[in-house]
GROMACS .gro file of C-alpha atoms in nm:
model
  408
    1MET     CA    1   0.803  -2.291   0.748
    2LYS     CA    2   0.944  -2.394   0.410
    3ILE     CA    3   0.808  -2.373   0.058
    4THR     CA    4   0.818  -2.754  -0.026
    5SER     CA    5   0.678  -2.764  -0.400
    6ALA     CA    6   0.515  -2.522  -0.688
    7GLN     CA    7   0.323  -2.614  -0.979
    8VAL     CA    8   0.250  -2.402  -1.311
    9PHE     CA    9  -0.106  -2.445  -1.409
   10VAL     CA   10  -0.158  -2.290  -1.798
   11GLY     CA   11  -0.518  -2.271  -1.946
   12GLY     CA   12  -0.852  -2.117  -1.882
   13PRO     CA   13  -1.175  -2.016  -2.017
   14GLY     CA   14  -1.115  -1.831  -2.305
   15LYS     CA   15  -0.782  -1.721  -2.184
   16ASN     CA   16  -0.440  -1.885  -2.137
   17TYR     CA   17  -0.427  -1.829  -1.742
   18VAL     CA   18  -0.075  -1.888  -1.619
   19THR     CA   19  -0.161  -1.964  -1.262
   20LEU     CA   20   0.114  -2.070  -0.980
   21LYS     CA   21   0.048  -2.234  -0.693
   22ILE     CA   22   0.303  -2.253  -0.398
   23MET     CA   23   0.286  -2.483  -0.130
   24THR     CA   24   0.452  -2.505   0.226
   25ASP     CA   25   0.538  -2.737   0.472
   26GLN     CA   26   0.240  -2.612   0.675
   27GLY     CA   27   0.005  -2.729   0.419
   28VAL     CA   28  -0.085  -2.348   0.386
   29TYR     CA   29  -0.075  -2.259  -0.003
   30GLY     CA   30  -0.055  -1.945  -0.221
   31LEU     CA   31  -0.158  -1.850  -0.558
   32GLY     CA   32  -0.020  -1.576  -0.837
   33ASP     CA   33  -0.108  -1.489  -1.183
   34ALA     CA   34   0.186  -1.484  -1.426
   35THR     CA   35  -0.066  -1.435  -1.746
   36LEU     CA   36   0.171  -1.241  -1.984
   37ASN     CA   37  -0.109  -1.217  -2.277
   38ASN     CA   38  -0.039  -1.408  -2.621
   39ARG     CA   39   0.313  -1.513  -2.481
   40GLU     CA   40   0.166  -1.733  -2.188
   41THR     CA   41   0.407  -2.015  -2.190
   42LEU     CA   42   0.730  -1.787  -2.180
   43PRO     CA   43   0.699  -1.673  -1.800
   44ALA     CA   44   0.533  -2.022  -1.735
   45ALA     CA   45   0.871  -2.179  -1.848
   46TYR     CA   46   1.104  -1.923  -1.704
   47LEU     CA   47   0.865  -2.010  -1.363
   48GLN     CA   48   0.943  -2.429  -1.412
   49ASP     CA   49   1.293  -2.414  -1.557
   50TYR     CA   50   1.456  -2.189  -1.313
   51LEU     CA   51   1.256  -1.997  -1.024
   52ILE     CA   52   1.060  -2.282  -0.849
   53PRO     CA   53   1.349  -2.481  -0.849
   54ALA     CA   54   1.516  -2.211  -0.633
   55LEU     CA   55   1.207  -2.142  -0.455
   56ILE     CA   56   1.214  -2.479  -0.240
   57GLY     CA   57   1.304  -2.498   0.086
   58MET     CA   58   1.281  -2.099   0.105
   59ASP     CA   59   1.046  -1.936   0.386
   60PRO     CA   60   0.738  -1.773   0.216
   61ARG     CA   61   0.727  -1.556   0.489
   62ARG     CA   62   1.051  -1.334   0.362
   63SER     CA   63   0.877  -1.215   0.059
   64GLU     CA   64   1.106  -0.892   0.057
   65ASP     CA   65   1.409  -1.076   0.029
   66ILE     CA   66   1.251  -1.370  -0.231
   67TRP     CA   67   1.173  -1.087  -0.431
   68GLN     CA   68   1.476  -0.897  -0.414
   69PHE     CA   69   1.659  -1.275  -0.494
   70PHE     CA   70   1.507  -1.309  -0.814
   71TYR     CA   71   1.541  -0.916  -0.939
   72ARG     CA   72   1.854  -0.882  -0.840
   73GLY     CA   73   2.027  -1.221  -0.888
   74ALA     CA   74   1.896  -1.254  -1.221
   75TYR     CA   75   2.187  -0.966  -1.345
   76PHE     CA   76   1.964  -0.898  -1.662
   77ARG     CA   77   1.710  -0.726  -1.503
   78ARG     CA   78   1.293  -0.641  -1.567
   79GLY     CA   79   1.126  -0.736  -1.892
   80PRO     CA   80   0.755  -0.864  -1.898
   81ILE     CA   81   0.872  -1.233  -1.926
   82ALA     CA   82   1.075  -1.206  -1.596
   83MET     CA   83   0.853  -0.949  -1.420
   84ALA     CA   84   0.488  -1.173  -1.466
   85ALA     CA   85   0.685  -1.461  -1.331
   86TYR     CA   86   0.804  -1.251  -1.026
   87GLY     CA   87   0.515  -1.116  -0.956
   88ALA     CA   88   0.342  -1.469  -0.983
   89ILE     CA   89   0.565  -1.563  -0.675
   90ASP     CA   90   0.493  -1.257  -0.498
   91MET     CA   91   0.127  -1.258  -0.490
   92ALA     CA   92   0.117  -1.669  -0.379
   93LEU     CA   93   0.386  -1.510  -0.093
   94TRP     CA   94   0.119  -1.236   0.025
   95ASP     CA   95  -0.177  -1.486  -0.010
   96ILE     CA   96   0.042  -1.729   0.213
   97LYS     CA   97   0.098  -1.457   0.494
   98GLY     CA   98  -0.263  -1.321   0.451
   99LYS     CA   99  -0.367  -1.676   0.527
  100ILE     CA  100  -0.126  -1.726   0.817
  101ALA     CA  101  -0.212  -1.424   0.994
  102GLY     CA  102  -0.590  -1.478   0.933
  103LEU     CA  103  -0.624  -1.188   0.759
  104PRO     CA  104  -0.713  -0.994   0.407
  105CYS     CA  105  -0.440  -0.848   0.271
  106TYR     CA  106  -0.532  -0.534   0.283
  107ASP     CA  107  -0.547  -0.511   0.637
  108LEU     CA  108  -0.104  -0.624   0.578
  109PHE     CA  109  -0.111  -0.319   0.410
  110GLY     CA  110  -0.221  -0.075   0.640
  111GLY     CA  111  -0.609  -0.144   0.605
  112LYS     CA  112  -0.885  -0.036   0.422
  113SER     CA  113  -0.866   0.375   0.259
  114ARG     CA  114  -1.237   0.282   0.142
  115ASN     CA  115  -1.499   0.074   0.180
  116GLY     CA  116  -1.578   0.045  -0.240
  117ALA     CA  117  -1.370   0.107  -0.525
  118MET     CA  118  -1.472   0.278  -0.850
  119VAL     CA  119  -1.438   0.061  -1.147
  120TYR     CA  120  -1.508   0.152  -1.522
  121ALA     CA  121  -1.656  -0.031  -1.809
  122HIS     CA  122  -1.553  -0.028  -2.187
  123ALA     CA  123  -1.845   0.102  -2.416
  124THR     CA  124  -1.741   0.007  -2.770
  125GLY     CA  125  -1.937   0.075  -3.058
  126ALA     CA  126  -1.882   0.010  -3.480
  127ASP     CA  127  -1.990   0.374  -3.510
  128LEU     CA  128  -2.108   0.681  -3.276
  129GLU     CA  129  -2.481   0.549  -3.267
  130ASP     CA  130  -2.368   0.180  -3.171
  131LEU     CA  131  -2.102   0.339  -2.874
  132MET     CA  132  -2.413   0.552  -2.716
  133ASP     CA  133  -2.647   0.251  -2.744
  134SER     CA  134  -2.299   0.072  -2.554
  135VAL     CA  135  -2.257   0.360  -2.309
  136GLN     CA  136  -2.655   0.343  -2.234
  137HIS     CA  137  -2.646  -0.036  -2.122
  138PHE     CA  138  -2.384   0.026  -1.881
  139VAL     CA  139  -2.526   0.348  -1.743
  140ASP     CA  140  -2.832   0.146  -1.673
  141ASP     CA  141  -2.588  -0.086  -1.542
  142GLY     CA  142  -2.494   0.148  -1.237
  143TYR     CA  143  -2.163   0.236  -1.383
  144LYS     CA  144  -2.027   0.547  -1.269
  145ALA     CA  145  -1.743   0.554  -1.578
  146VAL     CA  146  -1.723   0.416  -1.928
  147ARG     CA  147  -1.423   0.420  -2.146
  148VAL     CA  148  -1.549   0.489  -2.457
  149GLN     CA  149  -1.416   0.396  -2.822
  150CYS     CA  150  -1.600   0.387  -3.183
  151GLY     CA  151  -1.575   0.321  -3.553
  152ILE     CA  152  -1.422   0.587  -3.744
  153PRO     CA  153  -1.568   0.680  -4.060
  154GLY     CA  154  -1.386   0.619  -4.359
  155MET     CA  155  -1.134   0.429  -4.167
  156PRO     CA  156  -1.049   0.052  -4.394
  157SER     CA  157  -1.063  -0.128  -4.091
  158ALA     CA  158  -1.199  -0.116  -3.742
  159SER     CA  159  -0.987   0.065  -3.483
  160TYR     CA  160  -0.839  -0.026  -3.137
  161ALA     CA  161  -1.135  -0.225  -2.919
  162VAL     CA  162  -1.398  -0.159  -3.205
  163PRO     CA  163  -1.612  -0.394  -3.351
  164GLU     CA  164  -1.658  -0.472  -3.731
  165GLU     CA  165  -2.012  -0.475  -3.689
  166LYS     CA  166  -2.282  -0.295  -3.480
  167GLY     CA  167  -2.436  -0.475  -3.214
  168SER     CA  168  -2.177  -0.645  -3.036
  169SER     CA  169  -2.117  -0.330  -2.826
  170THR     CA  170  -2.153  -0.466  -2.488
  171GLU     CA  171  -2.011  -0.799  -2.449
  172TYR     CA  172  -1.695  -0.727  -2.752
  173MET     CA  173  -1.354  -0.840  -2.690
  174THR     CA  174  -1.063  -0.790  -2.931
  175ASN     CA  175  -0.978  -1.154  -3.135
  176PHE     CA  176  -0.613  -1.220  -3.033
  177SER     CA  177  -0.722  -1.592  -3.187
  178GLY     CA  178  -0.464  -1.741  -3.397
  179ILE     CA  179  -0.069  -1.754  -3.399
  180ARG     CA  180  -0.053  -1.474  -3.712
  181PRO     CA  181  -0.169  -1.164  -3.604
  182LYS     CA  182  -0.460  -1.014  -3.726
  183VAL     CA  183  -0.357  -0.632  -3.909
  184GLU     CA  184  -0.582  -0.310  -3.826
  185THR     CA  185  -0.546  -0.034  -4.048
  186TRP     CA  186  -0.496   0.329  -3.892
  187ASP     CA  187  -0.525   0.649  -4.029
  188THR     CA  188  -0.442   0.951  -3.773
  189GLY     CA  189  -0.607   1.231  -3.932
  190LYS     CA  190  -0.924   1.079  -3.992
  191TYR     CA  191  -0.892   0.987  -3.594
  192MET     CA  192  -0.810   1.320  -3.507
  193ARG     CA  193  -1.100   1.516  -3.720
  194TYR     CA  194  -1.366   1.282  -3.576
  195MET     CA  195  -1.285   1.197  -3.218
  196PRO     CA  196  -1.303   1.530  -3.033
  197GLN     CA  197  -1.666   1.614  -3.177
  198ALA     CA  198  -1.780   1.248  -3.103
  199LEU     CA  199  -1.626   1.260  -2.702
  200ALA     CA  200  -1.841   1.614  -2.739
  201ASP     CA  201  -2.171   1.455  -2.837
  202ILE     CA  202  -2.145   1.173  -2.582
  203ARG     CA  203  -2.069   1.437  -2.290
  204GLU     CA  204  -2.388   1.666  -2.374
  205ARG     CA  205  -2.577   1.338  -2.445
  206PHE     CA  206  -2.480   1.178  -2.068
  207GLY     CA  207  -2.402   1.486  -1.863
  208PRO     CA  208  -2.163   1.606  -1.677
  209ASP     CA  209  -2.116   1.315  -1.382
  210LEU     CA  210  -2.073   1.074  -1.591
  211HIS     CA  211  -1.666   0.984  -1.575
  212ILE     CA  212  -1.557   0.982  -1.938
  213LEU     CA  213  -1.223   0.778  -2.073
  214HIS     CA  214  -1.064   0.715  -2.381
  215ASP     CA  215  -0.760   0.558  -2.484
  216VAL     CA  216  -0.590   0.591  -2.806
  217HIS     CA  217  -0.363   0.324  -2.753
  218HIS     CA  218  -0.010   0.478  -2.824
  219ARG     CA  219  -0.162   0.570  -3.194
  220LEU     CA  220  -0.001   0.957  -3.197
  221THR     CA  221   0.316   1.142  -3.213
  222PRO     CA  222   0.361   1.379  -2.889
  223ARG     CA  223   0.231   1.681  -3.099
  224GLU     CA  224  -0.038   1.499  -3.239
  225ALA     CA  225  -0.156   1.405  -2.871
  226ALA     CA  226  -0.064   1.763  -2.752
  227ALA     CA  227  -0.331   1.890  -3.019
  228PHE     CA  228  -0.575   1.623  -2.920
  229ALA     CA  229  -0.518   1.646  -2.567
  230LYS     CA  230  -0.614   2.037  -2.585
  231ASP     CA  231  -0.921   1.967  -2.820
  232VAL     CA  232  -1.095   1.789  -2.615
  233GLU     CA  233  -1.041   1.968  -2.266
  234PRO     CA  234  -1.424   2.070  -2.282
  235VAL     CA  235  -1.523   1.718  -2.318
  236ASP     CA  236  -1.366   1.711  -1.924
  237LEU     CA  237  -1.256   1.364  -1.926
  238TYR     CA  238  -1.163   1.160  -1.635
  239TRP     CA  239  -0.857   1.085  -1.818
  240LEU     CA  240  -0.716   1.024  -2.173
  241GLU     CA  241  -0.519   0.749  -2.219
  242ASP     CA  242  -0.138   0.626  -2.384
  243PRO     CA  243  -0.188   0.933  -2.617
  244THR     CA  244   0.179   0.868  -2.733
  245VAL     CA  245   0.403   0.575  -2.671
  246ALA     CA  246   0.571   0.638  -2.361
  247ASP     CA  247   0.932   0.572  -2.480
  248ASP     CA  248   1.054   0.909  -2.498
  249GLN     CA  249   0.906   1.047  -2.163
  250ASP     CA  250   1.059   1.353  -2.223
  251ALA     CA  251   0.825   1.400  -2.509
  252LEU     CA  252   0.548   1.431  -2.281
  253LYS     CA  253   0.620   1.719  -2.173
  254LEU     CA  254   0.459   1.855  -2.485
  255ILE     CA  255   0.129   1.722  -2.371
  256ARG     CA  256   0.150   1.926  -2.049
  257GLN     CA  257   0.281   2.276  -2.178
  258HIS     CA  258  -0.036   2.296  -2.365
  259SER     CA  259  -0.325   2.097  -2.216
  260THR     CA  260  -0.435   2.028  -1.844
  261THR     CA  261  -0.657   1.690  -1.988
  262PRO     CA  262  -0.547   1.424  -1.692
  263ILE     CA  263  -0.317   1.167  -1.852
  264ALA     CA  264  -0.297   0.789  -1.787
  265ILE     CA  265   0.020   0.547  -1.881
  266GLY     CA  266   0.150   0.261  -1.780
  267GLU     CA  267  -0.022  -0.060  -1.870
  268VAL     CA  268   0.255  -0.210  -2.106
  269PHE     CA  269   0.536  -0.095  -1.786
  270ASN     CA  270   0.708  -0.350  -1.585
  271SER     CA  271   0.890  -0.177  -1.292
  272ILE     CA  272   0.903   0.149  -1.090
  273TRP     CA  273   1.198   0.231  -1.331
  274ASP     CA  274   0.932   0.284  -1.638
  275CYS     CA  275   0.744   0.484  -1.471
  276ASN     CA  276   0.960   0.678  -1.164
  277LYS     CA  277   1.064   1.045  -1.398
  278LEU     CA  278   0.700   1.012  -1.536
  279ILE     CA  279   0.592   1.052  -1.161
  280GLU     CA  280   0.840   1.265  -1.041
  281ASN     CA  281   0.810   1.530  -1.347
  282GLU     CA  282   0.443   1.504  -1.271
  283LEU     CA  283   0.369   1.426  -1.649
  284ILE     CA  284   0.083   1.190  -1.590
  285ASP     CA  285  -0.221   1.180  -1.340
  286PHE     CA  286  -0.277   0.836  -1.331
  287ILE     CA  287  -0.034   0.512  -1.328
  288ARG     CA  288  -0.169   0.207  -1.526
  289VAL     CA  289   0.117  -0.057  -1.412
  290ALA     CA  290  -0.097  -0.409  -1.325
  291ALA     CA  291   0.014  -0.642  -1.037
  292THR     CA  292   0.147  -0.921  -1.285
  293TYR     CA  293   0.338  -0.730  -1.546
  294GLY     CA  294   0.453  -0.484  -1.263
  295GLY     CA  295   0.659  -0.765  -1.071
  296GLY     CA  296   0.373  -0.825  -0.805
  297ILE     CA  297   0.223  -0.633  -0.456
  298THR     CA  298   0.605  -0.573  -0.344
  299GLN     CA  299   0.690  -0.352  -0.604
  300LEU     CA  300   0.335  -0.187  -0.686
  301LYS     CA  301   0.316  -0.062  -0.345
  302ARG     CA  302   0.675   0.092  -0.432
  303ILE     CA  303   0.510   0.266  -0.689
  304ILE     CA  304   0.189   0.375  -0.535
  305ASP     CA  305   0.388   0.528  -0.220
  306LEU     CA  306   0.614   0.771  -0.510
  307ALA     CA  307   0.289   0.814  -0.716
  308GLY     CA  308   0.137   0.965  -0.410
  309LEU     CA  309   0.419   1.206  -0.352
  310HIS     CA  310   0.354   1.370  -0.650
  311HIS     CA  311  -0.068   1.377  -0.715
  312VAL     CA  312  -0.077   1.070  -0.906
  313ARG     CA  313  -0.354   0.796  -0.874
  314THR     CA  314  -0.381   0.473  -0.980
  315GLY     CA  315  -0.566   0.317  -1.269
  316PHE     CA  316  -0.466  -0.005  -1.244
  317HIS     CA  317  -0.476  -0.227  -1.570
  318GLY     CA  318  -0.758  -0.470  -1.583
  319ALA     CA  319  -0.802  -0.658  -1.919
  320PRO     CA  320  -0.889  -1.012  -1.953
  321SER     CA  321  -0.507  -1.136  -1.981
  322HIS     CA  322  -0.526  -1.083  -1.600
  323SER     CA  323  -0.681  -1.349  -1.414
  324PRO     CA  324  -0.926  -1.303  -1.086
  325ILE     CA  325  -0.572  -1.375  -0.877
  326SER     CA  326  -0.429  -1.093  -1.042
  327MET     CA  327  -0.759  -0.876  -1.033
  328ALA     CA  328  -0.768  -0.990  -0.663
  329ALA     CA  329  -0.436  -0.813  -0.558
  330GLN     CA  330  -0.547  -0.493  -0.773
  331TYR     CA  331  -0.853  -0.497  -0.557
  332HIS     CA  332  -0.679  -0.543  -0.221
  333LEU     CA  333  -0.431  -0.294  -0.285
  334ASN     CA  334  -0.707  -0.079  -0.419
  335ALA     CA  335  -0.896  -0.113  -0.057
  336TRP     CA  336  -0.582   0.017   0.064
  337ALA     CA  337  -0.380   0.289  -0.111
  338PRO     CA  338  -0.466   0.652  -0.019
  339ASN     CA  339  -0.441   0.760  -0.388
  340PHE     CA  340  -0.648   0.519  -0.560
  341GLY     CA  341  -0.817   0.687  -0.861
  342ILE     CA  342  -0.998   0.381  -1.035
  343GLN     CA  343  -0.982   0.029  -1.142
  344GLU     CA  344  -1.007  -0.116  -1.507
  345TYR     CA  345  -1.299  -0.386  -1.493
  346LEU     CA  346  -1.387  -0.604  -1.787
  347VAL     CA  347  -1.628  -0.903  -1.672
  348LEU     CA  348  -1.449  -1.156  -1.591
  349GLY     CA  349  -1.760  -1.374  -1.381
  350THR     CA  350  -1.856  -1.609  -1.614
  351PRO     CA  351  -1.969  -1.908  -1.453
  352GLU     CA  352  -1.665  -2.110  -1.623
  353CYS     CA  353  -1.426  -1.827  -1.499
  354ASP     CA  354  -1.594  -1.869  -1.135
  355ALA     CA  355  -1.573  -2.221  -1.123
  356LEU     CA  356  -1.246  -2.222  -1.173
  357PHE     CA  357  -1.099  -1.903  -0.946
  358PRO     CA  358  -1.364  -1.942  -0.668
  359HIS     CA  359  -1.411  -1.599  -0.498
  360ASP     CA  360  -1.631  -1.352  -0.262
  361HIS     CA  361  -1.529  -1.013  -0.439
  362LEU     CA  362  -1.789  -0.850  -0.560
  363MET     CA  363  -1.840  -0.613  -0.855
  364GLU     CA  364  -2.167  -0.401  -0.784
  365ASN     CA  365  -2.350  -0.088  -0.930
  366GLY     CA  366  -2.010   0.033  -1.079
  367MET     CA  367  -1.797  -0.054  -0.768
  368VAL     CA  368  -1.593  -0.351  -0.616
  369TYR     CA  369  -1.635  -0.475  -0.283
  370VAL     CA  370  -1.313  -0.649  -0.198
  371SER     CA  371  -1.335  -1.004   0.011
  372ASP     CA  372  -1.238  -1.049   0.398
  373ALA     CA  373  -1.110  -1.375   0.345
  374PRO     CA  374  -0.775  -1.433   0.444
  375GLY     CA  375  -0.523  -1.367   0.204
  376LEU     CA  376  -0.583  -1.277  -0.163
  377GLY     CA  377  -0.965  -1.429  -0.107
  378VAL     CA  378  -0.941  -1.626  -0.426
  379ASP     CA  379  -0.904  -2.002  -0.487
  380PHE     CA  380  -0.812  -2.224  -0.800
  381ASP     CA  381  -0.995  -2.539  -0.848
  382GLU     CA  382  -0.705  -2.793  -1.014
  383SER     CA  383  -1.009  -3.013  -1.146
  384GLU     CA  384  -1.169  -2.758  -1.337
  385ALA     CA  385  -0.810  -2.687  -1.491
  386THR     CA  386  -0.791  -2.989  -1.633
  387LYS     CA  387  -1.062  -2.939  -1.878
  388TYR     CA  388  -0.845  -2.625  -2.061
  389SER     CA  389  -0.475  -2.619  -2.231
  390TYR     CA  390  -0.298  -2.396  -2.391
  391SER     CA  391  -0.418  -2.239  -2.720
  392ALA     CA  392  -0.156  -2.049  -2.907
  393GLY     CA  393  -0.282  -1.630  -3.018
  394SER     CA  394  -0.154  -1.280  -3.094
  395HIS     CA  395  -0.240  -0.916  -3.023
  396PRO     CA  396  -0.313  -0.785  -3.380
  397VAL     CA  397  -0.044  -0.520  -3.547
  398VAL     CA  398  -0.131  -0.165  -3.699
  399ARG     CA  399  -0.025  -0.075  -4.043
  400LEU     CA  400  -0.064   0.287  -4.172
  401GLN     CA  401  -0.273   0.304  -4.443
  402ASP     CA  402   0.029   0.316  -4.690
  403GLY     CA  403   0.122  -0.022  -4.491
  404THR     CA  404   0.362   0.147  -4.239
  405LEU     CA  405   0.390  -0.064  -3.934
  406TRP     CA  406   0.242   0.156  -3.671
  407ASN     CA  407   0.226   0.116  -3.295
  408TYR     CA  408  -0.058  -0.107  -3.174
   0.00000   0.00000   0.00000
């Protein structure tokens, strides 16, 4: 069996999804996702100009050797651009192998460990009252876990994942349009004085059974993160996400020394080498590496196995920057992983997205039920793809009130 061709498509409904389709001489094809949010043309070009020419003629069943060929053979290793491209190839090869075997990918990993996987929704509000309404919406919709973000009084612009005005709190998405980044303003003192009580109010309102998650999005120093994690211990968060930048991994020991609040980190990581020490030293409770940025299924399986040795559970990234192909890869890993924790979930199931990526995966009452179709269980309609083209965008940037650039 040989790879005969591969094609890259860029575009989608509201997002620049980077979709890879690999064809074989037996007519079986596989799909992968190389979407690198707001830098989408870079992995697409790497695939088209460098990787696809080398793929032609390879045996798609040899996914491990192909992964090593590109990773070790590149000399300059890792980085989000390369790993997103490798991840797309790896997903597509697993998709092909599942179709050859007539089995869903989770069966190739070792079979299901659970029937359904818990997901969490994103509740947000311009203020705390608005956030409470958003949380209630998702609770009424059957979610058992909700991430909560709200505006901070006195902060001159909306903080991370918070709308400027009330009323869009159940469908809010950060605006990435335009190549020049939007600027947000951050005030650590106001945040640390306000947010612990806001989280306590949410817990009091919704009771002990709702899983409450909160994302700091790298905005605190290690000392500040340790103090914040200690302050919110009574809330019993399901996790505190990215409380500080993880570049200085030893600094995360400070949080562990001062708090038992569970910590989730890793959505910007792109290899096992970004998280191995955090896992081995048990400085985190959930690992957030995504199937695309993390180099695909082959790499994530290694991370999952390492995490399982150290009481660390999965909590894969699931922002709209991941297409239904990448999410499907994670659904299959979630079904199998013995140390599964939770899956981030933002609604992708618009009619336009479902038309571009037909699938039978089901999200119901806060749980995802993976399809039993062979491979990843997602298809790609090339005729629908012609409706979309690339549109440049950028993440916002953050500045302190005096103008200093800060961590997004």
